Coordinates of C-alpha atoms in Angstrom, one line a residue:
M992 CA -67.6 86.7 -0.8
R993 CA -66.2 85.8 -4.2
P994 CA -68.7 86.5 -7.3
F995 CA -70.0 83.9 -9.3
G996 CA -68.0 83.0 -12.2
K997 CA -70.4 85.0 -14.6
P998 CA -73.5 86.8 -14.2
N999 CA -76.3 85.0 -13.9
R1000 CA -74.7 81.7 -13.0
L1001 CA -77.0 80.5 -10.7
G1002 CA -79.9 81.2 -13.1
S1003 CA -77.9 80.2 -16.1
S1004 CA -77.8 82.4 -19.3
P1005 CA -80.3 82.0 -21.7
S1006 CA -77.4 81.2 -24.4
R1007 CA -75.7 78.6 -22.2
G1008 CA -78.0 76.3 -20.7
Y1009 CA -81.3 75.2 -19.8
L1010 CA -82.5 77.4 -17.3
P1011 CA -83.3 80.9 -17.7
G1012 CA -81.7 84.0 -16.7
A1013 CA -81.9 85.0 -12.9
S1014 CA -80.7 88.0 -11.2
S1015 CA -77.5 88.7 -11.5
F1016 CA -75.4 88.4 -8.1
V1017 CA -72.4 90.4 -9.5
Q1018 CA -74.8 93.5 -10.7
F1019 CA -76.5 93.1 -6.9
R1020 CA -72.7 93.3 -5.7
R1021 CA -72.4 96.9 -7.5
D1022 CA -75.8 98.0 -6.5
P1023 CA -74.9 100.9 -4.4
H1024 CA -78.6 101.3 -3.6
L1025 CA -79.4 98.9 -0.6
L1026 CA -82.2 100.7 0.5
P1027 CA -84.7 99.1 -2.5
F1028 CA -83.8 95.9 -0.6
W1029 CA -84.5 96.7 2.8
G1030 CA -87.6 98.0 1.6
L1031 CA -89.0 95.2 -0.4
S1032 CA -87.8 93.2 2.6
L1033 CA -89.8 95.1 5.2
L1034 CA -93.0 95.4 2.9
I1035 CA -92.6 91.8 2.4
M1036 CA -93.0 91.5 6.3
G1037 CA -95.9 93.8 6.5
L1038 CA -98.0 91.9 3.7
A1039 CA -97.1 88.7 6.0
V1040 CA -98.8 90.5 9.0
P1041 CA -103.0 89.1 7.9
L1042 CA -101.4 85.8 7.9
F1043 CA -100.6 86.4 12.0
V1044 CA -103.6 87.8 13.3
L1045 CA -106.1 86.9 11.1
S1046 CA -109.1 84.2 12.4
G1047 CA -112.2 82.4 12.5
A1048 CA -112.7 82.5 16.2
D1049 CA -111.7 84.2 19.5
P1050 CA -108.4 82.7 20.3
S1051 CA -108.1 80.2 23.3
L1052 CA -104.4 79.4 25.0
A1053 CA -103.3 75.4 24.5
G1054 CA -102.7 73.4 27.6
C1055 CA -99.4 72.7 27.1
D1056 CA -97.5 75.2 26.9
E1057 CA -98.9 78.2 26.3
S1058 CA -101.3 78.4 29.3
F1059 CA -98.2 77.3 31.3
Y1060 CA -95.9 80.4 30.3
A1061 CA -98.8 83.0 30.6
Q1062 CA -99.5 81.7 34.1
M1063 CA -96.1 82.6 34.6
A1064 CA -96.0 85.6 33.2
R1065 CA -99.1 86.6 34.8
E1066 CA -97.6 85.2 37.8
L1067 CA -94.7 87.7 37.7
L1068 CA -96.9 91.0 37.5
R1069 CA -98.5 89.4 40.8
G1070 CA -95.0 89.5 42.4
S1071 CA -93.3 86.7 42.0
N1072 CA -89.5 86.4 42.1
W1073 CA -88.2 87.2 38.3
L1074 CA -85.0 85.5 38.7
G1075 CA -87.6 82.6 39.4
P1076 CA -90.5 82.1 37.5
T1077 CA -93.3 80.0 39.1
F1078 CA -96.3 78.0 37.9
L1079 CA -99.0 78.2 40.6
G1080 CA -96.4 79.4 43.2
E1081 CA -93.7 76.6 42.2
P1082 CA -90.3 77.7 40.8
F1083 CA -90.0 76.5 37.5
F1084 CA -86.2 76.2 36.3
E1085 CA -86.3 73.3 33.3
K1086 CA -86.2 76.1 30.8
P1087 CA -84.5 79.5 31.2
P1088 CA -87.2 82.7 31.7
L1089 CA -86.7 84.7 28.7
L1090 CA -90.0 83.3 27.2
T1091 CA -92.2 84.1 30.4
W1092 CA -90.2 87.6 30.5
S1093 CA -91.0 88.8 27.2
V1094 CA -94.8 87.4 27.6
A1095 CA -95.0 89.3 31.0
L1096 CA -93.8 92.6 29.6
S1097 CA -96.7 91.9 26.5
F1098 CA -98.8 91.7 29.4
A1099 CA -98.1 94.3 31.0
L1100 CA -98.6 96.5 27.9
Y1101 CA -101.7 95.4 26.5
G1102 CA -103.2 93.3 29.2
I1103 CA -103.7 90.1 30.3
N1104 CA -105.1 88.3 27.5
E1105 CA -104.5 85.4 24.1
W1106 CA -103.1 88.2 21.7
A1107 CA -101.0 89.5 24.3
A1108 CA -99.5 86.3 25.0
R1109 CA -98.4 85.2 21.7
L1110 CA -97.6 88.5 20.3
P1111 CA -93.7 87.8 21.2
G1112 CA -93.9 85.0 19.0
I1113 CA -95.7 86.7 16.6
L1114 CA -93.1 89.6 16.2
A1115 CA -90.2 86.7 15.9
A1116 CA -91.9 85.0 13.4
L1117 CA -92.3 88.5 11.2
L1118 CA -89.0 89.5 12.1
S1119 CA -87.3 86.2 10.7
I1120 CA -88.7 87.0 7.1
P1121 CA -86.8 90.4 6.5
L1122 CA -83.4 88.4 8.6
V1123 CA -83.5 85.4 6.2
G1124 CA -83.8 87.8 3.4
W1125 CA -80.9 89.8 4.2
I1126 CA -78.5 86.4 4.5
G1127 CA -79.6 84.9 1.6
R1128 CA -78.7 88.4 -0.2
A1129 CA -74.8 87.9 0.9
F1130 CA -74.7 84.6 -1.3
L1131 CA -77.9 84.6 -3.8
P1132 CA -79.0 86.5 -6.8
T1133 CA -81.7 89.3 -5.2
R1134 CA -85.0 87.7 -6.9
A1135 CA -83.9 84.6 -4.6
A1136 CA -83.7 86.1 -1.4
L1137 CA -86.8 88.3 -2.0
L1138 CA -89.0 85.3 -3.3
G1139 CA -87.2 83.0 -0.1
M1140 CA -88.9 85.8 2.2
A1141 CA -92.2 85.2 0.5
V1142 CA -92.3 82.0 0.8
L1143 CA -91.4 81.6 4.4
P1144 CA -95.2 83.0 5.5
L1145 CA -96.9 80.7 3.2
C1146 CA -95.2 77.6 4.9
Y1147 CA -98.3 76.6 7.4
L1148 CA -95.9 75.3 10.5
W1149 CA -94.1 78.4 10.6
V1150 CA -97.5 80.4 10.9
Q1151 CA -99.0 78.0 13.0
Q1152 CA -95.9 77.9 15.6
G1153 CA -95.2 81.7 15.2
R1154 CA -99.1 82.2 16.5
L1155 CA -98.7 80.3 19.3
V1156 CA -96.8 81.4 23.1
G1157 CA -94.0 78.9 22.8
Q1158 CA -89.8 79.2 22.2
D1159 CA -88.9 77.8 19.1
V1160 CA -89.7 80.4 16.6
P1161 CA -88.4 83.2 18.8
L1162 CA -84.8 81.0 19.3
T1163 CA -85.0 80.9 16.0
C1164 CA -85.0 84.5 15.3
L1165 CA -82.1 84.9 17.5
E1166 CA -80.3 81.9 15.4
L1167 CA -81.0 84.2 12.0
L1168 CA -79.8 87.4 13.7
G1169 CA -76.6 85.9 15.2
I1170 CA -75.7 84.2 11.7
L1171 CA -76.6 87.7 10.0
G1172 CA -73.8 89.1 12.4
L1173 CA -71.5 86.6 11.4
V1174 CA -71.4 86.6 7.6
N1175 CA -71.3 90.0 7.8
G1176 CA -68.8 89.8 10.5
S1177 CA -66.5 87.5 8.0
R1178 CA -67.1 89.8 5.2
G1179 CA -65.2 93.1 6.9
H1180 CA -67.1 94.5 9.2
P1181 CA -66.0 92.8 12.7
V1182 CA -68.4 94.9 14.4
W1183 CA -71.1 92.6 13.2
F1184 CA -69.4 90.3 15.7
W1185 CA -71.1 91.9 19.0
L1186 CA -74.2 91.0 17.7
V1187 CA -73.5 87.0 16.8
G1188 CA -72.4 86.8 20.6
V1189 CA -75.6 88.9 21.7
A1190 CA -77.9 86.5 20.1
F1191 CA -75.9 83.5 21.3
G1192 CA -76.6 84.9 24.9
L1193 CA -80.2 85.6 24.4
G1194 CA -80.6 82.3 22.8
L1195 CA -79.1 80.8 25.7
L1196 CA -81.2 82.6 27.7
M1197 CA -84.7 81.4 25.4
K1198 CA -84.1 77.9 25.8
S1199 CA -80.5 77.3 27.2
A1200 CA -77.9 74.5 25.2
M1201 CA -80.8 74.1 22.5
I1202 CA -78.6 76.7 20.9
L1203 CA -75.9 74.7 20.3
L1204 CA -77.7 72.8 17.6
P1205 CA -77.2 75.1 15.3
A1206 CA -74.0 76.5 16.5
A1207 CA -72.9 72.9 15.8
A1208 CA -74.8 73.1 12.8
L1209 CA -72.7 76.3 11.5
I1210 CA -69.2 74.3 11.6
P1211 CA -68.4 73.9 8.1
Y1212 CA -69.4 77.6 7.1
L1213 CA -66.9 78.3 10.5
A1214 CA -64.5 76.7 9.3
Q1215 CA -64.9 78.1 5.9
Q1216 CA -64.4 81.8 7.2
R1217 CA -62.4 80.7 9.9
R1218 CA -59.3 83.8 8.7
H1219 CA -62.0 86.3 9.4
W1220 CA -63.0 85.0 12.7
L1221 CA -60.2 83.0 14.5
G1222 CA -58.3 86.0 15.7
S1223 CA -60.9 88.6 15.8
A1224 CA -61.1 90.3 18.7
P1225 CA -64.6 91.5 18.9
F1226 CA -66.2 87.9 17.8
W1227 CA -64.1 86.5 20.7
L1228 CA -65.5 89.5 23.4
G1229 CA -69.0 89.1 21.4
M1230 CA -68.9 85.1 22.7
L1231 CA -67.8 86.5 26.1
L1232 CA -70.5 89.0 26.3
G1233 CA -73.4 86.6 25.3
L1234 CA -71.9 84.4 28.0
G1235 CA -72.5 87.0 30.4
I1236 CA -75.9 87.9 29.5
F1237 CA -76.8 84.4 30.3
G1238 CA -74.8 85.0 33.6
L1239 CA -77.0 88.3 34.6
W1240 CA -79.7 85.6 35.2
L1241 CA -78.1 82.4 35.9
V1242 CA -75.7 83.4 39.0
P1243 CA -78.5 85.5 40.7
A1244 CA -81.0 83.0 40.1
M1245 CA -78.2 80.6 41.9
G1246 CA -77.3 82.7 44.7
V1247 CA -81.1 83.1 45.5
Y1248 CA -82.5 79.3 44.5
G1249 CA -79.0 77.7 45.2
S1250 CA -77.3 74.6 42.6
E1251 CA -81.0 73.7 41.8
V1252 CA -81.2 76.1 39.2
L1253 CA -78.2 74.9 37.1
A1254 CA -78.9 70.8 37.7
T1255 CA -82.5 71.5 36.5
L1256 CA -81.6 73.1 33.6
V1257 CA -78.8 70.6 33.1
G1258 CA -81.3 67.7 33.6
K1259 CA -83.6 68.6 31.1
V1260 CA -81.7 68.9 28.5
W1261 CA -80.1 65.2 29.8
D1262 CA -83.3 63.8 29.8
L1263 CA -84.6 64.7 26.4
G1264 CA -81.5 63.4 25.1
Q1265 CA -81.7 59.8 26.8
E1266 CA -85.1 58.7 25.7
P1267 CA -88.1 60.0 23.5
F1268 CA -90.5 61.8 24.7
H1269 CA -92.8 61.3 21.9
A1270 CA -93.6 57.8 21.1
D1271 CA -95.4 58.2 17.4
A1272 CA -92.4 60.0 16.6
T1273 CA -90.6 57.4 14.9
G1274 CA -87.1 57.5 12.7
W1275 CA -89.0 58.6 9.6
Y1276 CA -90.9 61.2 11.7
Y1277 CA -89.4 64.3 10.1
F1278 CA -89.2 62.8 6.6
W1279 CA -93.2 62.8 6.1
H1280 CA -93.6 65.7 8.6
I1281 CA -91.8 68.5 7.3
P1282 CA -92.9 67.7 3.5
A1283 CA -96.4 67.6 4.9
H1284 CA -96.5 70.8 7.0
G1285 CA -94.6 73.3 4.3
F1286 CA -95.9 71.9 0.1
P1287 CA -95.0 72.9 -1.9
W1288 CA -92.1 75.1 -0.3
T1289 CA -90.4 72.6 1.8
V1290 CA -90.2 70.5 -1.5
L1291 CA -88.7 72.7 -3.5
G1292 CA -86.6 73.5 -0.9
V1293 CA -84.7 69.9 -0.9
V1294 CA -84.2 70.9 -4.6
G1295 CA -82.7 74.4 -4.3
G1296 CA -80.4 72.5 -2.1
I1297 CA -79.6 70.6 -4.8
L1298 CA -79.2 73.1 -7.4
L1299 CA -76.3 74.7 -5.2
L1300 CA -75.0 71.4 -4.9
R1301 CA -74.3 71.2 -8.0
Q1302 CA -73.8 74.6 -9.3
K1303 CA -71.9 76.9 -6.7
P1304 CA -71.7 74.5 -3.9
A1305 CA -68.3 76.4 -2.0
S1306 CA -70.0 79.8 -2.4
T1307 CA -73.4 79.2 -0.8
L1308 CA -71.4 76.6 1.6
L1309 CA -73.9 78.1 4.7
I1310 CA -77.1 78.4 2.4
W1311 CA -76.9 74.4 2.1
S1312 CA -74.8 72.9 4.7
F1313 CA -76.8 74.7 7.6
P1314 CA -79.8 73.2 6.9
L1315 CA -78.7 69.8 5.8
L1316 CA -76.3 69.6 9.3
L1317 CA -79.4 71.0 11.5
F1318 CA -81.6 68.0 10.2
L1319 CA -79.0 65.9 10.8
L1320 CA -78.8 66.7 14.4
L1321 CA -82.5 67.2 15.3
Q1322 CA -82.9 63.2 13.7
L1323 CA -80.1 61.9 15.5
Y1324 CA -81.6 63.6 19.1
P1325 CA -84.3 61.1 20.5
T1326 CA -86.9 63.6 21.3
K1327 CA -88.7 64.0 18.1
T1328 CA -91.3 67.3 18.2
P1329 CA -93.5 68.8 15.3
Y1330 CA -91.8 72.4 16.7
Y1331 CA -88.0 71.4 16.7
T1332 CA -88.5 71.5 12.7
V1333 CA -89.4 75.5 12.9
Q1334 CA -85.4 76.6 12.8
L1335 CA -85.1 74.8 8.9
Y1336 CA -87.8 76.6 7.7
P1337 CA -86.4 80.0 6.9
W1338 CA -84.0 78.1 5.4
L1339 CA -86.1 75.6 3.4
A1340 CA -88.0 79.0 2.1
L1341 CA -84.8 80.5 0.9
L1342 CA -83.7 77.5 -1.0
A1343 CA -87.5 77.4 -2.5
G1344 CA -87.0 81.3 -3.3
V1345 CA -83.3 79.4 -5.0
V1346 CA -85.7 77.3 -7.6
L1347 CA -88.3 80.1 -7.9
D1348 CA -85.6 82.5 -9.1
Q1349 CA -84.1 79.8 -11.1
A1350 CA -87.3 78.9 -12.8
L1351 CA -87.9 82.7 -13.9
P1352 CA -88.4 84.2 -16.5
L1353 CA -90.2 81.1 -18.8
P1354 CA -88.3 81.2 -22.2
L1355 CA -89.9 81.9 -25.6
R1356 CA -88.4 78.9 -27.0
T1357 CA -86.8 75.9 -26.4
A1358 CA -84.3 74.1 -28.0
S1359 CA -84.4 72.0 -30.9
T1360 CA -83.2 68.2 -29.8
G1361 CA -82.1 68.2 -33.0
T1362 CA -79.3 70.6 -32.7
A1363 CA -77.3 69.1 -29.6
G1364 CA -76.3 65.9 -28.6
R1365 CA -77.4 62.5 -27.0
G1366 CA -77.6 64.1 -22.8
S1367 CA -76.7 67.4 -23.1
R1368 CA -78.6 70.3 -21.4
R1369 CA -80.8 71.2 -24.3
D1370 CA -82.2 68.1 -24.3
R1371 CA -83.5 68.6 -20.3
P1372 CA -86.8 70.3 -19.5
H1373 CA -86.7 73.5 -18.3
L1374 CA -87.2 73.6 -14.7
A1375 CA -90.9 75.5 -14.8
Q1376 CA -92.0 73.4 -17.2
V1377 CA -91.4 70.2 -14.6
L1378 CA -92.9 72.4 -11.8
S1379 CA -95.6 73.0 -13.8
W1380 CA -96.6 69.1 -14.4
G1381 CA -95.0 68.1 -10.9
L1382 CA -98.0 70.6 -9.3
A1383 CA -100.2 69.7 -11.7
A1384 CA -100.4 66.5 -10.5
V1385 CA -101.0 67.6 -7.2
G1386 CA -103.9 70.3 -8.6
L1387 CA -105.5 67.0 -9.7
L1388 CA -105.2 65.4 -6.7
L1389 CA -106.9 68.1 -4.5
L1390 CA -109.2 69.2 -7.1
G1391 CA -111.0 65.6 -6.7
L1392 CA -110.6 65.7 -3.0
G1393 CA -112.2 69.0 -3.5
V1394 CA -115.3 67.4 -5.4
A1395 CA -115.3 64.0 -2.8
V1396 CA -115.6 66.2 0.3
R1397 CA -118.6 68.5 -1.5
L1398 CA -120.6 65.1 -2.7
G1399 CA -120.6 64.7 1.3
V1400 CA -118.2 61.4 1.2
D1401 CA -118.0 60.0 4.1
G1402 CA -114.9 60.6 6.6
L1403 CA -114.0 63.8 4.7
Q1404 CA -116.1 65.6 7.3
L1405 CA -112.9 67.4 8.5
L1406 CA -112.2 68.7 5.4
Q1407 CA -116.1 70.7 4.9
P1408 CA -114.8 73.7 5.3
H1409 CA -111.6 73.0 2.8
A1410 CA -113.8 72.0 0.2
W1411 CA -113.7 75.2 -2.0
P1412 CA -110.4 76.0 -1.3
L1413 CA -109.3 72.6 -2.5
V1414 CA -111.0 72.9 -5.3
V1415 CA -109.4 76.4 -6.5
M1416 CA -106.0 75.2 -5.5
G1417 CA -106.5 72.4 -7.8
L1418 CA -107.8 74.6 -10.6
L1419 CA -104.8 77.1 -9.7
Y1420 CA -102.4 74.5 -10.0
L1421 CA -103.6 73.0 -13.4
L1422 CA -103.3 76.1 -14.6
L1423 CA -98.7 76.5 -14.5
P1424 CA -98.7 73.6 -17.2
G1425 CA -101.2 76.4 -19.5
I1426 CA -98.9 79.3 -18.3
W1427 CA -96.2 77.3 -19.7
S1428 CA -97.6 76.3 -22.9
W1429 CA -99.1 79.2 -23.6
R1430 CA -96.1 81.4 -22.6
R1431 CA -95.1 83.2 -26.2
V1432 CA -99.1 84.3 -26.1
L1433 CA -99.0 85.6 -22.3
H1434 CA -98.0 88.9 -21.9
H1435 CA -95.7 89.1 -18.5
A1436 CA -95.9 84.7 -18.7
G1437 CA -93.4 84.6 -16.0
E1438 CA -95.2 86.7 -13.1
L1439 CA -98.1 85.1 -13.6
W1440 CA -96.9 82.1 -13.5
L1441 CA -95.6 83.1 -10.3
G1442 CA -98.0 84.8 -9.4
T1443 CA -100.6 81.7 -9.7
L1444 CA -98.3 79.8 -7.7
L1445 CA -98.3 81.9 -4.9
A1446 CA -101.7 82.9 -5.0
A1447 CA -102.1 78.4 -4.1
G1448 CA -100.5 79.0 -0.8
I1449 CA -101.6 82.3 0.4
L1450 CA -105.1 80.3 -0.6
A1451 CA -104.1 77.5 1.4
M1452 CA -102.9 79.4 4.3
V1453 CA -106.1 81.8 4.4
S1454 CA -108.9 78.3 4.2
I1455 CA -106.5 77.2 7.6
L1456 CA -106.4 80.1 9.3
L1457 CA -110.0 81.1 9.0
R1458 CA -111.2 77.5 10.6
P1459 CA -112.5 78.2 14.0
D1460 CA -110.8 75.7 15.9
F1461 CA -107.5 77.6 14.6
G1462 CA -105.6 79.0 17.9
N1463 CA -108.9 78.4 20.0
F1464 CA -107.8 75.5 22.4
S1465 CA -109.6 75.9 25.2
P1466 CA -112.9 77.9 24.1
A1467 CA -114.8 76.4 26.8
F1468 CA -112.1 77.7 29.7
A1469 CA -111.5 80.9 27.8
Q1470 CA -115.5 81.4 27.7
L1471 CA -116.1 80.2 31.5
D1472 CA -118.7 82.8 33.4
W1473 CA -117.3 83.2 36.6
N1474 CA -120.1 85.6 38.1
Q1475 CA -122.5 82.9 37.2
M1476 CA -120.5 80.4 39.1
L1477 CA -119.5 81.5 41.9
S1478 CA -122.5 82.8 44.7
E1479 CA -123.2 86.8 44.9
T1480 CA -120.9 87.0 48.2
E1481 CA -118.0 85.7 46.8
P1482 CA -115.6 87.8 44.7
V1483 CA -114.6 87.1 41.1
E1484 CA -110.7 86.8 42.8
T1485 CA -111.7 84.1 44.8
V1486 CA -108.5 81.6 45.0
V1487 CA -109.0 78.4 43.6
D1488 CA -106.9 75.4 44.0
I1489 CA -106.4 73.9 40.6
G1490 CA -106.5 69.7 41.3
R1491 CA -104.4 67.4 38.8
S1492 CA -103.4 63.6 39.0
G1493 CA -100.1 63.2 37.2
L1494 CA -100.1 63.1 33.5
P1495 CA -103.5 62.5 32.1
D1496 CA -104.9 65.9 33.0
V1497 CA -101.7 67.8 33.1
C1498 CA -102.5 70.0 29.6
Q1499 CA -106.2 70.7 30.8
A1500 CA -104.6 71.6 34.4
Q1501 CA -102.3 74.2 33.0
A1502 CA -105.1 76.3 30.6
I1503 CA -107.8 75.8 33.4
A1504 CA -105.1 77.6 35.3
F1505 CA -104.4 80.2 33.2
Y1506 CA -108.8 81.0 32.9
T1507 CA -109.1 80.8 36.8
P1508 CA -109.1 84.5 37.6
N1509 CA -106.7 83.6 41.1
P1510 CA -105.4 80.0 41.0
G1511 CA -104.1 78.8 44.0
R1512 CA -101.5 75.5 44.1
W1513 CA -101.5 72.2 42.5
V1514 CA -103.9 69.8 44.6
D1515 CA -102.7 66.0 44.0
D1516 CA -105.0 62.9 44.7
Q1517 CA -103.2 62.6 48.1
A1518 CA -104.0 66.3 48.9
L1519 CA -107.5 66.0 48.2
Q1520 CA -108.5 63.7 49.7
Q1521 CA -106.8 64.5 53.2
G1522 CA -108.2 67.7 52.4
E1523 CA -105.1 70.0 51.8
H1524 CA -106.9 72.7 49.5
G1525 CA -108.8 76.0 50.1
D1526 CA -112.4 76.5 50.1
Y1527 CA -112.7 76.3 46.2
L1528 CA -111.1 73.8 44.2
W1529 CA -111.0 72.6 40.6
V1530 CA -111.4 68.9 40.2
S1531 CA -110.1 67.0 37.0
P1532 CA -111.6 64.6 35.2
V1533 CA -109.3 61.6 36.7
Q1534 CA -109.8 62.8 39.8
A1535 CA -113.4 62.5 40.1
E1536 CA -113.2 59.2 38.6
Q1537 CA -111.2 58.3 42.0
V1538 CA -113.3 59.7 44.8
D1539 CA -116.6 60.8 45.6
I1540 CA -116.9 64.2 46.0
E1541 CA -119.7 64.4 48.5
D1542 CA -117.6 62.3 50.8
L1543 CA -114.9 64.8 50.9
G1544 CA -117.5 67.5 51.9
L1545 CA -117.4 69.1 48.3
Q1546 CA -120.4 70.5 46.8
P1547 CA -120.3 71.0 43.1
L1548 CA -120.9 74.5 41.8
A1549 CA -120.1 74.3 38.1
E1550 CA -118.4 71.4 35.4
V1551 CA -116.7 72.5 32.2
E1552 CA -115.1 69.8 29.9
G1553 CA -115.3 67.2 33.1
W1554 CA -113.8 69.4 35.4
Q1555 CA -116.2 70.3 38.4
L1556 CA -115.7 73.2 40.5
V1557 CA -116.1 72.5 43.9
R1558 CA -116.7 74.5 47.1
R1559 CA -116.4 72.9 50.6
S1560 CA -119.5 72.2 52.5
F1561 CA -120.1 75.3 54.7
S1562 CA -120.2 72.5 57.7
D1563 CA -116.4 72.0 56.7
A1564 CA -115.4 74.8 55.6
G1565 CA -112.9 75.8 58.6
S1566 CA -111.1 72.4 58.3
G1567 CA -109.2 73.5 54.9
E1568 CA -106.9 76.4 54.6
S1569 CA -106.7 78.8 51.6
S1570 CA -104.0 78.9 49.8

């Protein structure tokens, strides 16, 4: 990797332009002490831990997809075949089993509970913080990489998705691991290419063909570095190893379940590529969703990409081209979901770190416009000045919104818990122009400016995390008292079937299945009417509207959010089969 032409080039030299001096990439390349950077990266990861465990209430899993994967993991521990994880006894092959395996392992270590179910995602989100920093330090000034790591856990969507049972944050972590191996392998350490293959294989096991999207986004960097990997035996052997890792599951699974395994995997990817599964996700969906769910860092990330394109597009190709191409590929993909964009956030955070790095330190003086020609760089405002006034405008809006919430304006009741945080965030953003204006008087003005900006982000995250409904999707089901609902003669482990009437109630059906101590099997509308179920059954709200429960010989025992726990009447108990 070629160093920048001059020290501080990305940050610009104070004597050469309007951007102040940043940490020198050349100086970092010559620094033999790598341990301080590793130590700081691990420190930032440790400081981010509270953002992934802080909670305003006891957590409960969402129906889609948290409870689904958690229930499959529970069934693995109860004797299901690890080659073909099942949900209520039915094998599931639309997604590979790595996530289910990791949740099952967490259950085995820490018991079956919500935190154990979410632990793999939390660990992946935390591990991604140093990974993105280690990637960034190969191309960017040290400070930019460190600031990128600090920004990532302040992105709302990253923390929100990292605290869920899902595939996208672990998949992103594997992508970063593979890219780190690719970068180090291309810099003269071919043994790292083996890591590329391992990450590729695990990515296939996590979300099958979705790993091909980030692989396609790497094409510009692969083309640039082709002389390092194209003829490298470790690279190709590593890729074969990755395919072998995937094959270690796929081949035995097909031996047990037949061609259904591969047909279902391919069919799911094909279906997602043929039609949008989220009708509200229009072509403009990502254009507003990404800025809104990571503000201000995602917006700064776009600015950072522009800065790299203007300053050193070739030497920082990976940092700006990968997120750009990945965004375009996601935009072209018909199905659009919030969690698909999770893969972009580590890179946007790194690009935001570039912006913050170039904004520091705050200069003690600005050049006089009389000493430079019209349109020269000396006439341009300092980057920190532009950011200060832009965020101050946002702060004014937040301050006004917080005051309106405190005054009880109609329509803002949902924001009531955030009234004071909105006010404080607004004031913090409004302080930024003041710090800029008083930079000649204030000691460590640059550090104060950066600390104020980060403090606003931390306050925003903490305010959201302390909401009682954050991460608490199914509180009514999680608080079921089974000893009270079942008769004294029936054990809590009594098999209870789960009613479901197609798509309208599938998410709640998945949640209630996980929170039922011993769920049986699915019972659709036809099976319900024909009595093809066990002695105990959850009847969904949709099913309850279609049939008369008493006419079917079912006795209601309890009702939770429209779901009715029923039991066969004593006279009909012998007519059904317990699953």
